Short mmCIF file of C-alpha atoms and ligand atoms in Angstrom, two decimals:
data_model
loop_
_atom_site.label_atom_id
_atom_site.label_comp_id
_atom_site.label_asym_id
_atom_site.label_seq_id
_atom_site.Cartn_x
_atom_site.Cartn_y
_atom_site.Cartn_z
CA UNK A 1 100.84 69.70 59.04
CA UNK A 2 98.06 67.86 60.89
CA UNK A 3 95.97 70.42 63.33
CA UNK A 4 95.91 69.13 66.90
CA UNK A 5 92.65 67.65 68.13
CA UNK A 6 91.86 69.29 71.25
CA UNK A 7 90.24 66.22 73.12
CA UNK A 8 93.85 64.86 73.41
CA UNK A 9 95.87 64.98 76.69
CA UNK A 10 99.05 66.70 77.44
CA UNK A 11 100.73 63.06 76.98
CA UNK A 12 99.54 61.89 73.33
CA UNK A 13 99.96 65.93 72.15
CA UNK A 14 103.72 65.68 73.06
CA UNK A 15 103.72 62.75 70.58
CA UNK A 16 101.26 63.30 68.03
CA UNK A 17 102.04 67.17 67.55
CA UNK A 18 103.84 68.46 64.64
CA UNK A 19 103.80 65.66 62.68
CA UNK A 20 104.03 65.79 58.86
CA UNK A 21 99.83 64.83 57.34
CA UNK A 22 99.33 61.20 57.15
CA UNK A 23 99.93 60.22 53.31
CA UNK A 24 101.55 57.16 51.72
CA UNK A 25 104.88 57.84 51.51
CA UNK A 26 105.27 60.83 53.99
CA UNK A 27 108.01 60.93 56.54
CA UNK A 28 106.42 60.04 60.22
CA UNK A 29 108.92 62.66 61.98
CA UNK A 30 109.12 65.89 60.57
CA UNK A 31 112.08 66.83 58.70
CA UNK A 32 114.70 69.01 59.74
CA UNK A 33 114.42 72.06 56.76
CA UNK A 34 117.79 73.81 56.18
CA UNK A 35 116.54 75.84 53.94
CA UNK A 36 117.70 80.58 53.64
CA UNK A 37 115.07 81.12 51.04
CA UNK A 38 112.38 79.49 49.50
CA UNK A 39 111.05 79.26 45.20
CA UNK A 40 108.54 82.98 44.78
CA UNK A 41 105.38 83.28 45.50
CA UNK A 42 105.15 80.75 48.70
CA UNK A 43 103.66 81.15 52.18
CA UNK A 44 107.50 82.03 54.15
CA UNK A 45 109.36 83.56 50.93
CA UNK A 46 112.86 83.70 53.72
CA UNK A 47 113.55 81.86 56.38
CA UNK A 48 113.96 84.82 58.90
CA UNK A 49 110.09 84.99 58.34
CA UNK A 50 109.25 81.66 59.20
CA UNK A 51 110.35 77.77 58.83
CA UNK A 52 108.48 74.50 58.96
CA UNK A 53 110.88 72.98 61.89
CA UNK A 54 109.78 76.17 64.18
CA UNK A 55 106.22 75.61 63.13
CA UNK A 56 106.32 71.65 64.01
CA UNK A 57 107.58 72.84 67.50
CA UNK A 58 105.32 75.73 67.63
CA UNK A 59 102.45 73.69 67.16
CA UNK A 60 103.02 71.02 69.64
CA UNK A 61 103.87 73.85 72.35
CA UNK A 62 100.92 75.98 71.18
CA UNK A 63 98.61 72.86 71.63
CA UNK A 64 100.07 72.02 75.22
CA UNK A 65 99.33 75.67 76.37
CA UNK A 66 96.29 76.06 74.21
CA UNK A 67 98.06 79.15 72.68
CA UNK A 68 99.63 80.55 69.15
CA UNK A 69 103.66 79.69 70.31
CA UNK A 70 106.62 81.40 68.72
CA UNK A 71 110.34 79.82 68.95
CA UNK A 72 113.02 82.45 70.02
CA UNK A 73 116.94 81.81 69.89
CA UNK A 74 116.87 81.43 73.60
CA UNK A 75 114.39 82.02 76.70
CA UNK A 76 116.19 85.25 76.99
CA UNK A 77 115.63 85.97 73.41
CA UNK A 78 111.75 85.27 74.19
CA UNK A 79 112.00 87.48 77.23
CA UNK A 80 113.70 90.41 75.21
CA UNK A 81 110.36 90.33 72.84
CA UNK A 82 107.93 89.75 75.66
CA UNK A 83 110.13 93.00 77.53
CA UNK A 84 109.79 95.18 73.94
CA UNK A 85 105.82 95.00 74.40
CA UNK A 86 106.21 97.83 77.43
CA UNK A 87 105.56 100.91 75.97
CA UNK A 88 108.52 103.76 76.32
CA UNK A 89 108.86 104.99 80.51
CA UNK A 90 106.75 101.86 81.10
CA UNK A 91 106.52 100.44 84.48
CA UNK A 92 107.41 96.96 85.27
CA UNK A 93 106.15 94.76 88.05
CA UNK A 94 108.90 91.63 88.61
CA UNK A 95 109.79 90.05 91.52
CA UNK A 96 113.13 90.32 93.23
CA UNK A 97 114.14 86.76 92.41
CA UNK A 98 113.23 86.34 88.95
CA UNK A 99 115.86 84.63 87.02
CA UNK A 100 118.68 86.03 86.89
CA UNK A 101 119.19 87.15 83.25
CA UNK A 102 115.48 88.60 83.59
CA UNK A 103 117.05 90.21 86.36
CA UNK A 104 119.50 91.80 84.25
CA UNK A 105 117.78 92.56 81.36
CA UNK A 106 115.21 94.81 83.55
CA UNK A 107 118.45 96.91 85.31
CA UNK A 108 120.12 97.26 81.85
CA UNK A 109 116.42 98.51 80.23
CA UNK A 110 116.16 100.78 83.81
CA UNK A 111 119.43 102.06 83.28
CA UNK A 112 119.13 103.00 79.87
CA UNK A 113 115.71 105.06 80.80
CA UNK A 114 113.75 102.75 78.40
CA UNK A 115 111.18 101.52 81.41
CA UNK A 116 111.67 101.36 85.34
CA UNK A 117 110.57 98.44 87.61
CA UNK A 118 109.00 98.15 90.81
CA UNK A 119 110.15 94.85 92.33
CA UNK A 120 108.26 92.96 94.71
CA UNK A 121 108.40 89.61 96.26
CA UNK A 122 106.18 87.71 94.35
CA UNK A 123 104.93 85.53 96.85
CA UNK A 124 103.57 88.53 99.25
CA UNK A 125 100.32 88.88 97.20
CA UNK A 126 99.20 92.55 98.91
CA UNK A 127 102.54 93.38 98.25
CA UNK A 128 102.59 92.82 94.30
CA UNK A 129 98.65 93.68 93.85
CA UNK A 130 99.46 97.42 95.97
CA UNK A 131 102.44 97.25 92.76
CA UNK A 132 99.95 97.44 90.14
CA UNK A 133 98.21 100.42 89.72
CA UNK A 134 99.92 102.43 86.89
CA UNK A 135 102.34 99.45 86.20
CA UNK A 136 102.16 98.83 82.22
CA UNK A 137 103.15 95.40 82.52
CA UNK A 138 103.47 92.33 85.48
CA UNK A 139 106.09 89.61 85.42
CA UNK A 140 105.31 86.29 87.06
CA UNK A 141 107.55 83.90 88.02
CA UNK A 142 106.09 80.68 89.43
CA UNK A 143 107.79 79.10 91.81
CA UNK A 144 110.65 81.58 90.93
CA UNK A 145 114.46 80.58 90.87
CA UNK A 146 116.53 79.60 92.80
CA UNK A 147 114.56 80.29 95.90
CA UNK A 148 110.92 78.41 95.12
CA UNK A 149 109.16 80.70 96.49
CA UNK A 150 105.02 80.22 95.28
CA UNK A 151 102.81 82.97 93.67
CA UNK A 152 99.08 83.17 93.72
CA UNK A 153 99.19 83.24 90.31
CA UNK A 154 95.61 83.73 88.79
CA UNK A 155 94.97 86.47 91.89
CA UNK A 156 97.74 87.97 90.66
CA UNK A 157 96.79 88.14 86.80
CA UNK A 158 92.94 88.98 87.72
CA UNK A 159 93.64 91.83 89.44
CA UNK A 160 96.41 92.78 86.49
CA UNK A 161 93.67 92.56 84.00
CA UNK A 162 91.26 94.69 86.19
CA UNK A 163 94.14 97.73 86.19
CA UNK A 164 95.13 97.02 82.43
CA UNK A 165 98.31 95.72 83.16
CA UNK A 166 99.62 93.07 80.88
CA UNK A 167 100.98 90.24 82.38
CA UNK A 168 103.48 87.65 81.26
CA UNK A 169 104.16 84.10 82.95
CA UNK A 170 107.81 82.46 82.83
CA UNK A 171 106.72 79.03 83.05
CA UNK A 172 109.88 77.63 82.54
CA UNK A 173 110.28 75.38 86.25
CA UNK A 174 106.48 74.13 86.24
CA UNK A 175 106.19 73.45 82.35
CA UNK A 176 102.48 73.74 80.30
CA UNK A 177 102.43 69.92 81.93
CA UNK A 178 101.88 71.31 85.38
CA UNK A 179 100.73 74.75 85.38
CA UNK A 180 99.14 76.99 82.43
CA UNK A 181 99.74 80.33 83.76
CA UNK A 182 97.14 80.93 80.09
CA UNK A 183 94.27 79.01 81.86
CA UNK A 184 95.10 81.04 85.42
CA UNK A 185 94.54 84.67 83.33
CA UNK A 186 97.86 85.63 81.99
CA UNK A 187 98.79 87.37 78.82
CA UNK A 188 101.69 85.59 77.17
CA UNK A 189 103.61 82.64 78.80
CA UNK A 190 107.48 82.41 78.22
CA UNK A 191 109.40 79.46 78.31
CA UNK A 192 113.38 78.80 78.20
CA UNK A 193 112.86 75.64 76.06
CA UNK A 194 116.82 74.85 76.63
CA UNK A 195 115.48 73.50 80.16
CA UNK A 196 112.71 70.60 80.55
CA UNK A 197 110.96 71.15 77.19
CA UNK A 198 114.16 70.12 75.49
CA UNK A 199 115.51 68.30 78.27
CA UNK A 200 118.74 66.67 77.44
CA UNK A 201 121.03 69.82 78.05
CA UNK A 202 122.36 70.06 73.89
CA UNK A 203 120.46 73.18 72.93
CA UNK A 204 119.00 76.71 73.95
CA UNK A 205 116.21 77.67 72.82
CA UNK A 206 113.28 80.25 73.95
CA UNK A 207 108.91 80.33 73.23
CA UNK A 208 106.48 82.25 73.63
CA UNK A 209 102.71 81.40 73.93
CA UNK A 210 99.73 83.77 73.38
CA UNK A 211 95.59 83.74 72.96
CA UNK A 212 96.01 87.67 72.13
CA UNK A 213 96.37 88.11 68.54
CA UNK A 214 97.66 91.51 68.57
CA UNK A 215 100.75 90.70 71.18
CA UNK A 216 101.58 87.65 69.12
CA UNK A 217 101.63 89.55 65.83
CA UNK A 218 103.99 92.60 67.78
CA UNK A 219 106.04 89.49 68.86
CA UNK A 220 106.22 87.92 65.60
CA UNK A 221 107.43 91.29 64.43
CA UNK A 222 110.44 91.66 66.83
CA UNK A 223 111.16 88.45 66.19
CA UNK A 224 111.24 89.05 62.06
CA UNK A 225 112.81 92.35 62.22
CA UNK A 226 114.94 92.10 65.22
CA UNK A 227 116.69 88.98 63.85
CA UNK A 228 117.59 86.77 67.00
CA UNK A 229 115.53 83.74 64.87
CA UNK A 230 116.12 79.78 66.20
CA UNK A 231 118.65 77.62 64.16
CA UNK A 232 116.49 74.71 62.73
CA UNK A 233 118.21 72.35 63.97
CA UNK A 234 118.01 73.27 67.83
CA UNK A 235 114.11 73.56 67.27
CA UNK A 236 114.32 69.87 65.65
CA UNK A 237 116.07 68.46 68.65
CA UNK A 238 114.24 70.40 70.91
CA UNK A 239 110.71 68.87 69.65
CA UNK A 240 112.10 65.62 69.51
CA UNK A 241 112.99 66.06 73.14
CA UNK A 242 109.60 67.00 73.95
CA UNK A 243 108.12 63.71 73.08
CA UNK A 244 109.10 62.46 76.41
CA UNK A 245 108.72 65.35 78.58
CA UNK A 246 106.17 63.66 80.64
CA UNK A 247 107.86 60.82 81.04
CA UNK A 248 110.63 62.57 82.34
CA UNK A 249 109.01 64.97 84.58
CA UNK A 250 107.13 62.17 85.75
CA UNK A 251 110.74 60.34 87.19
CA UNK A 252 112.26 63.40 87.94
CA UNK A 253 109.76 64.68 90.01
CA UNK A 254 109.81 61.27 91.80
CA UNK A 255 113.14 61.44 92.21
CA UNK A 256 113.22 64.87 93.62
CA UNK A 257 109.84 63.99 96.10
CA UNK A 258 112.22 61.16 98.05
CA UNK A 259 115.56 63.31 97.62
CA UNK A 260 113.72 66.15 99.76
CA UNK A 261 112.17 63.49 101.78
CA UNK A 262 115.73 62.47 102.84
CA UNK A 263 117.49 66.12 102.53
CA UNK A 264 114.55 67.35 104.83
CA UNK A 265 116.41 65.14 107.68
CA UNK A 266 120.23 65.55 106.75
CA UNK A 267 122.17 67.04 109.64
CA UNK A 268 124.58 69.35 106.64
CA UNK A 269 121.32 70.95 105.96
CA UNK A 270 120.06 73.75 107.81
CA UNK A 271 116.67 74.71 105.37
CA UNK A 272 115.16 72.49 102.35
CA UNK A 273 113.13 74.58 100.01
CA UNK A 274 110.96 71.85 97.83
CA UNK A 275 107.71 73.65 96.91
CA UNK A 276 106.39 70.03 97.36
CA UNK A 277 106.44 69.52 93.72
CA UNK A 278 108.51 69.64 90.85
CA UNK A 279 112.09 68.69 90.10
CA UNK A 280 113.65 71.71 91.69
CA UNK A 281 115.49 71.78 95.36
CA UNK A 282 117.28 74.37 97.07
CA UNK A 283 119.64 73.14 100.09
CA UNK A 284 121.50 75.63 102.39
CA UNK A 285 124.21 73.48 103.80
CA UNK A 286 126.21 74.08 107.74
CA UNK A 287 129.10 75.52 107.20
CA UNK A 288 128.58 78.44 104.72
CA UNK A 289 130.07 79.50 101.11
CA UNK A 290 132.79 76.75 102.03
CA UNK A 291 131.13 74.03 102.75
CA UNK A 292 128.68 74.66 99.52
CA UNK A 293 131.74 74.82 97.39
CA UNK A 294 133.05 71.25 99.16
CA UNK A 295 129.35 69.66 97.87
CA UNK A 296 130.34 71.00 94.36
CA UNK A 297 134.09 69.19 94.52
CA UNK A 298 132.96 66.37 95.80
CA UNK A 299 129.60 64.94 94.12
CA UNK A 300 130.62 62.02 90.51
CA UNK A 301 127.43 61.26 89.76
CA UNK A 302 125.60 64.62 90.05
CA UNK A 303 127.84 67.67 87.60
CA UNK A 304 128.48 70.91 89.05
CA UNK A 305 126.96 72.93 86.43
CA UNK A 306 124.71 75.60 86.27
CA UNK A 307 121.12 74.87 84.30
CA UNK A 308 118.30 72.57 84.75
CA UNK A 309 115.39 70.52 83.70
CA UNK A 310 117.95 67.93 81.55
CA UNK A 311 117.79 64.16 82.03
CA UNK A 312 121.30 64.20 84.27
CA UNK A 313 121.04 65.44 87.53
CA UNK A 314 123.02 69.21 88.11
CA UNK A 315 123.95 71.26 91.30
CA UNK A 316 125.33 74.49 92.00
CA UNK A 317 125.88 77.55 94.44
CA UNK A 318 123.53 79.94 92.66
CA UNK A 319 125.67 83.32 94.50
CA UNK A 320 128.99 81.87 91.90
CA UNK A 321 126.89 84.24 89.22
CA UNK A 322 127.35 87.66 89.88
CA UNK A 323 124.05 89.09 88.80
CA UNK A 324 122.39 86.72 91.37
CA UNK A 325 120.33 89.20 94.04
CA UNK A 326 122.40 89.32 97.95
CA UNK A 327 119.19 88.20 99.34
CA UNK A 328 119.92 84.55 97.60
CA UNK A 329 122.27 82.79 100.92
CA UNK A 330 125.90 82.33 99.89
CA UNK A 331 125.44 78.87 101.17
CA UNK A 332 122.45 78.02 98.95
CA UNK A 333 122.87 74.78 96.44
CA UNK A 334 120.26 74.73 93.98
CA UNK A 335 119.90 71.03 92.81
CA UNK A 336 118.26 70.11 89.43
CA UNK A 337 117.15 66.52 89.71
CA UNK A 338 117.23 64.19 86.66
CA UNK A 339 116.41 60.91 86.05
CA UNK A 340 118.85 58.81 87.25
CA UNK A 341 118.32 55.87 89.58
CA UNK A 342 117.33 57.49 93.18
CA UNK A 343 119.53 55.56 95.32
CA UNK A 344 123.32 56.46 93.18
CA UNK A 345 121.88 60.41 93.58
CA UNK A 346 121.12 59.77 96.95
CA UNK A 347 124.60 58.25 98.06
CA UNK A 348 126.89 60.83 95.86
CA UNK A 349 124.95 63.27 97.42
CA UNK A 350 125.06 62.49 101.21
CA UNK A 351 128.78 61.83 101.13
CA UNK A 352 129.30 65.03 98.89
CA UNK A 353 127.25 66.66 102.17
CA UNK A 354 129.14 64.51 104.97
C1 LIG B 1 117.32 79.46 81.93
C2 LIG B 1 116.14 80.31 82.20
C3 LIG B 1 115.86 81.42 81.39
C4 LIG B 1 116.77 81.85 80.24
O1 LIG B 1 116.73 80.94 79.19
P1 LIG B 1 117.96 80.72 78.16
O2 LIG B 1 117.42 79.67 77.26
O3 LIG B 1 119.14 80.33 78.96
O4 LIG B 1 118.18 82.04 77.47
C5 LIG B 1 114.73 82.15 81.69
N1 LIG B 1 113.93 81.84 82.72
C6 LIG B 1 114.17 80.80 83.52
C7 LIG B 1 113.26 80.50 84.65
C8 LIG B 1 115.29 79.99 83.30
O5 LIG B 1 115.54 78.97 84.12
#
């Protein structure tokens, strides 16, 4: 495969990475290998250990970060690996509204004695740095979901450093294309590639970026031995989703930018939270639980689903999920905006809210 040239920007690396080397008669797209074993004596020997289709993704998402990536079966399975770095009784640093299946995953591990967490809100900088001392590992969230709130991010992983804390980045919402939580200090970044990566809403799929050789090895490991390895085929679409990421990011942030604009000034909505960027909005809406569930009946053109970072555009009352913290409102609509034309989202929307 044909090694990214580092003078390239984030736009031609999404579509010059992980392509096959140039020679007459090679395929221009890399192929999708379905292959459980290989012939002896070769680099992978079995597929659990590797596979070209991972490495053509890798590669491109390496390059964007300026990292060594690994593809997991989902973010969660990436999280899982990043989580099995804390050493036994470790102590965890993770903000109160992480994603929910971090969430989760951190109360099962706590429960189970295997680490304990101190959780913070991420955006109260004292708050997390007066968290660190002792901790074994910090977990960033940037703006986290679904409430978009904003951490100072390399502070935060400066100070981690300075204690020996290892910290990890979900950079899932801002994508390498607007933030590279690697650049800012931290220690791995995690991605759920089944969200903007990917972007069309047909796969999951998980990553994991590193400089530090030694935590991607121990990650490469858990990935090997513990078995949760990507299907080939979700890491082939997902690539081949990620040759238009910027483009669109570019229209969904756009989109999202006049939506809040207008949202900001709708009488159904009592608080917008838009960090002023990305394609992210939270609404709370007059009228409580009920009148969030009424938005969710009523919208055509936007889905009630849950998810986010596709090309359609997606809403839902984040407090329908169970594991979802009680400090999230009941009446809180997250809204995942896609690329559609600005004025149908706008209309659907507004009489959905009327
Ligand atoms: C969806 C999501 C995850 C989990 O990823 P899956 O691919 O669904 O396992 C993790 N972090 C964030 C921020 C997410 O939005």
């Amino acid at each position: 495969m044909a090694e990214p040239d580092p003078n390239l920007t984030t736009a031609t690396l999404l579509v010059t990475g992980g392509r096959p080397d140039r020679t007459p008669g090679a395929p221009v797209s890399p192929p999708l290998e379905l292959s459980s074993t290989y012939v002896a004596d070769g680099p992978v020997g079995y597929a659990r250990n590797g596979n070209p289709t991972w490495t053509a993704f890798e590669d491109t998402l390496g390059s964007l970060e300026d990292g060594r990536a690994l593809a997991f079966a989902s973010g969660m399975g990436a999280i899982a690996a990043c989580l099995s770095l804390v050493p036994h009784a470790g102590v965890v640093v993770a903000p109160h509204h992480a994603y929910n299946g971090t969430g989760g995953l951190l109360a099962a591990l706590e429960r189970q004695g295997r680490l304990s967490v101190r959780r913070v809100d991420i955006s109260d900088t004292d708050e997390v740095l007066a968290a660190l001392p002792g901790a074994a590992m910090l977990w960033a969230e940037s703006p986290t979901n679904p409430m978009l709130e904003i951490a100072d991010l390399p502070t935060l992983f400066e100070r981690a450093r300075s204690h020996s804390v290892f910290s990890v980045c979900d950079n899932t919402f801002a994508t390498p294309l607007r933030q590279r939580p690697l650049d800012l200090g931290a220690d791995v970044v995690v991605h759920s590639a089944t969200k903007y990566l990917s972007g069309h809403s047909d796969l999951l799929l998980g990553a994991t970026v590193t400089r530090d050789d030694a935590a991607h090895e121990q990650l490469h490991e858990h990935r090997t031995l513990g078995g949760a390895i990507p299907g080939p085929m979700e890491t082939w679409l997902a690539l081949r989703g990620m040759r238009t990421l910027h483009l669109r990011l570019e229209r969904a942030c756009d989109n999202a930018s006049e939506l809040a604009k207008r949202l900001g000034k709708h009488p159904a909505v009592t608080r917008l939270r838009y960090p002023g960027a990305g394609a992210v909005i939270g609404i709370e809406v007059a009228g409580g639980q009920a009148a969030a569930e009424r938005v969710e009946q009523r919208v055509s053109v936007w889905t009630p689903a849950t998810s986010l970072g596709g090309v359609e555009s997606l809403l839902e009352r984040r407090r329908r999920h169970p594991l979802e913290p009680t400090t999230v409102p009941v009446e809180l609509i997250r809204l995942s905006v896609g690329v559609e034309d600005i004025e149908d989202l706008w209309r659907d929307l507004d009489q959905a809210l009327r």
